[in-house]
Every structure is written in structure tokens, then in C-alpha cells.
């Protein structure tokens, strides 16, 4: 691909059903969220410079290729492997990042350096590139923004270093890689996630890579075939929460009331199974009846999530607001605030959606009209990019 | 007791936990509600007249004893037995009630006549009595008003006809009968309920008779020993509902989503068990921790009742209002509107209770500050009666 400019995008992730229950061995359904992370990669005009620009977090860095080249002996990997503590120490020293940092910019830079050196280290010389990554996803909201970052970086670097093909053809707006190539993308993206999160589940990068819907249970991730896209509102209550504390709270409730809580987890498991069944049954698109089942499952699960203690007044308010417009919502992810999804039927009146969005904004929430079941990492033609994206990538 | 005036009261009933689940073989807890039905019985000054006065429904009837005496041959029963269709036909003809009536007044009169003739028919001559029954309970709200009526009537008639003792002693405000006597009261009251409801479960009359708390499962009714009284708000949303339709709706959901719904019923069963455990563990009164468990069980069950489809916007509103005052509520009985209970801790500020009551009234709901775990049917001294009761019984 030498010399080519390329654009890559990867979706975010939401949990459709099964959050928290998945910690206790139940099925969760994770789906691609069509709020995407976009990446532009082009050869640098300056042949001795590697530049990365992350406008969402105001980070703009560049390094001398010759300096980076000195690190290569520690990183040449043929296969995706876990970053070793020694490798991370080398990168931290190089980037001037203090040990144990949780700062978004530092982690993003460490992940980039790890992936760049590991993937491109076997080339005769490290390529000098200009990379811009801009995302529609908020960070730290449980929407898989770090995975979308890793996935798009990996896909672009593997393509640029010709380890995977350049799938685009003329006049095709978006193109995807083969299953084997995607497996490689996912493998490396998982390593990027490890740099950022330490011990990630692997679900977020799998969704970022494959998109659609994935079934996740007891550490096993299985893509679900032929899942339709669903229109949703994604709402961020902006109420901060600690996933760790919420997970611990659920465990405490299970210990306190095992006979009351275990059945609730079983019921959540059955909701995930039923949802998967409906999505897969809808080969010719979802009927009105399918939608009404999906709505019912959302309502039931939201009650269950309240029962296991991960609700929040901000989420109750959100559910009330959307219910007043005839819409059905549940929290997604950790709960205790955070984000929620609201299902939109295809024939919904735009005025209803606008009214709901306005009222949610009036509550101080951030609200996106988007979709789930979104495609995974894609190579995009520049003409296929929304104007907002082109502007953000080019003016960064 | 010949010649004595006597006052009897019997409590209403609420389901604390297990409504609907009980239809599917799970445990329900029914408790005495301290909204009571009061009865005054005194010998009639006119020796040939039997008078009954039901001021709540504006019914005031009297019959000639000699006319009633002609019916006696069809009714002399030693033991409580089910009213036969022939007996009911005789009573309907006598009272001028059309067949198949569901009118409250007609059913109350038929039940009175059945109980009066059956219990007093073996006496040499039917006693001429003046009976007034006045209740704090609304009718048709699922609060066991008909059972409280039957129970208080039976206790008064059995006492007046000396089939059970007159348990009151001087200076004792309320007195109760022996277990054997109560078993007889309950047996007859169940027959009264059959006249009114056709095929009652027997729970309402058992609660009216024994009060406290009863465990009900698969047709078996077991009193729970030593249950503390709990202060509550009882709120009637005044939203009418059909128990039959709601029960059918739950069954439909169970058939549609067995794997999702069966565990919810199991969880409700465990809530009833846990609630019973807490109530029985609280020998020395309920601690702060006990109350917080009871509150948690109420919240969880209210979510479950929504999941099985018996919630209602009026109940959601009620729960929101009470939650805004830090109080915990659940529907009681059939749901789909109807009544709810709100637990009050003993040390609650009266201003908080008043504010909650005011706000519930502003929603158009009817609200009582009362208690559950109330004693069963009791003989009362006239001085023990609340002024409101004395006035209602004496001016009727």
C-alpha cells in the first residue's frame, strides 16, 4: 500500500443484555455501536518522523524514526503476544510516562507505541506515518472507545505494513478484511487493550473487529450470524460510576439473598437467549411482533438490573422520560449511572425521537441517535466519511 | 350472653408478599390489616324483629322473626357446611334478590341470612337482634372487607347463641376466643365468603379470624407465630382492575417466556420465605437491619410484579412519590392499579408521613396510616372503640 492514504473506522460497543450476569457465568450479548472511531493514516512528508494526533484528548506527538528504531529489537513480534512488563517499562521510559499511570493520553500513547513497534518492527525500517484518530465515542463511558482505538490502529498498521491486504476497490465506499485477517486484527487489538486496561475481557476488541452481535459466556466469545441493525438512542447520564464497586455490590447481594438473586440471574440469562433467538429468527427483517418482544425484554431486564442493585435515579428518570414517549430503555454496561439504550422502531415518527432527545438533553444527559449491530472494523473511502469526520480528521 | 350488647371487630387483609406467584404454587404471606370491620349486636327491643344495618352501603333491613322461622327447617346445621344451591335459592326468594346478582348489598344480606339461620336455627326460637356493621375498609379493593364482615357476624352470632364463650372480663378492652372457638368462627365465616364469592381461597376469612400473618401455599393455610405489627401506609390508587384478567395475563407471560418468568416466580417465593424468616427472627422487635431487609424485599418484589405484568402507571407514580420521601412501596393483591403498602419505620418523623400522605392524596389516591400483623377477630368493650366507630355504629 506504500504511499497510499487510508481511512479506517471501528465501532464502539454496548451490552444489549447480560451485563453483570456475565460475571456469574451467564450469557451476555455485546453489539457493535455505530458511534465509530475513525483513523486516517498517510505516509509522512518528513521521512524521519512518526506523528500521531488524537484530537479528542488534545494529544499530538511526534518522534524521530531513528529514535524509535532503537526500541525495535525488544518488539519484533510475528504473532500477537501479551505485552511483557519489560516492554511496557521500555515504552514508559521512552514516552516519559510514569509507572502505574491511568491517564487516558499516556495509555493511548503506550498502546500506540506497543502496536506500532510490534507490528512494524519486522520491516526493514519503521515507516514514517501521520496518523489521526478521532472518535464519536465518549471515553470512559463503557462504550469500548479504547478497543475501537486499538482495533482501528491495528487494522491500519497491518494494512500499511502489508501484513493484511488492502481490501478496497474503486467505487466501493467501505471494505472489510477476510476472516483470517480480522482474527489477526483482533489478536493485536486485544494486546492494545491489555496495555490500556491490564486485564480486559476481550469482548470490546472482538466487537470492534467483527461488529454485529457477539455472545459472551464464561470467557468464550462467539459471533452471532446475520444480526439486523437496530436503531437506538444511546444516552449518557454522565453520572460517574465505578464498575468495580457495582460488580462487588452485585456479589454482596448474591451472598446476602442467594435464593432471591440466583433466579434473577437465570432470568437475565434467558433474556439474552430469547433476544438472540429473536434477532436470528428475523432473517427477513424484524416484524412488529419481534420489536414488541425486544421492547419487553428491555423492560424486564431493566427491572432485573434494579433488583441486583445497579440501577440509579438518573436511569429511572431516563426510563420515565422515554416511556412517556412510548419508548423502552435499559441501562447498558456497569449501571449505577453511565449509559442506557432506548430501542427505536423503524417506523417511529421523527418528532417523537426529537422530543425524547430534547427532554433527555434537558435532564443534562448526552444523547445520540445511532444504531447497534453495526459493522466491525472497515476500510473506508474518503468520500464515504461523514463531513463531521472529514473535518475532524483533516483539521486536527 | 342473653340480653347483653356486644361489640366485635375483625381486621382486613393484605398480601405482604406472594400475590400472583401463589396461583402457581408459590408461598404467599397474608397479614391482618388494622383497618377493621366493627359490629354491634344487641337484643332487639321488639321481640319479633331481626334488624340489620350496614351504613357503609346504606342498607337497613328488618324481618319478622316469625317469617324467618319458616325458613329454619332448611338451615339447621351443627357444623359449618357449604351453602347448597337450594338453600341459596330459598334465601334469594325470601330476600327478593335476583339470581346471579353481584350487587354488594344483596350478597351481604344473603350471607347474613345464611349465617343467622344456620347458626341460630337450632335454638328454640330465632333471637330478635339489632346488628350494625360498619367498616373502615373500602369494599372491592382486595382488602378482605367481605371476610371481615363474615367473620365479625359469625363471631357475634356464635357468641349470642352461646355456641362459643363470651370471653370478655371486666376492665379488659379486647378479648379473644380460644383456638377451637376461632376454628369454628373461621369455618362458618368461610361459608359466608362462599355465599358472597362462590369459590373463595379461604385466606381472607383465616386472616380475619386469626389476624397476624398467615402462610398460604397450594391451598394450605398456616398461621405464623409471633409476628410483630408493622406500621404502614395503605394506599388505594382507585384504579379499578380485574383480578381475573391480571391472573390470566401472568399465565400468558409464563407461557410466552417460561425461562424468563419461572425464575421470577421462584425469586418471589424466596422473598416470602425471607420475609417470614425476618419477621419470626425479630422476637425482641425489629432492628434497623430487619427493617432495611424488609424494605429491600418490598422493592425487589415490586420490580418482579412489574416483570410479570401486573404493574400500572398509578403504582409507578405511587412508588416514586413514596421513594421521594425515602419510603418503600409495593402493590398488594391483584395489582394493575388497586392498593399498595408502604412500610413505615417506627422512628419515622410524623412530618415525613404527613408529607407523603398529602402528596398521595394530591395524586387522587386514598391513603390510610395503619398497621399490618393486626390481631384477628376480637370482642371489644364499648370504651375501647375509637370515637369514629362508636359514632358510626350508634348513629347508623
XYZ file of C-alpha atoms in Angstrom, chain A residues 253 256-257 259-261 263-264 266-267 270-271 274 292-293 296-297 300 303-304 306-307 320, chain B residues 253 256-257 259-261 263-264 266-267 270-271 274 292-293 296-297 300 303-304 306-307 320:
46
model
C -26.441 -9.169 47.170
C -26.975 -11.989 51.174
C -30.028 -13.290 49.271
C -32.391 -17.735 46.753
C -33.801 -14.394 45.650
C -30.917 -13.301 43.411
C -33.162 -16.851 39.885
C -32.859 -13.246 38.721
C -31.148 -17.122 35.472
C -33.925 -14.934 34.169
C -32.954 -16.458 29.493
C -33.470 -12.874 28.294
C -34.514 -15.108 23.877
C -42.513 -5.781 20.803
C -40.652 -8.804 22.204
C -40.499 -6.357 26.576
C -37.069 -7.937 27.127
C -37.810 -6.854 32.111
C -36.232 -4.269 36.362
C -33.806 -7.130 36.999
C -32.553 -2.649 39.523
C -33.153 -5.767 41.594
C -39.577 7.504 32.709
C -46.468 -14.346 30.109
C -44.716 -16.965 26.316
C -41.430 -16.681 28.255
C -37.439 -19.492 31.056
C -37.604 -15.807 31.885
C -40.709 -15.870 34.086
C -37.237 -17.861 37.825
C -39.061 -14.650 38.727
C -39.016 -18.632 42.290
C -37.460 -15.369 43.369
C -37.765 -16.802 48.174
C -38.841 -13.255 49.090
C -37.015 -14.500 53.639
C -33.815 -2.432 55.854
C -34.182 -6.056 54.723
C -35.301 -4.258 50.185
C -37.713 -7.193 49.809
C -37.422 -6.267 44.761
C -39.884 -4.934 40.348
C -40.850 -8.594 39.974
C -43.857 -5.289 37.133
C -41.943 -8.002 35.291
C -41.935 7.355 43.044
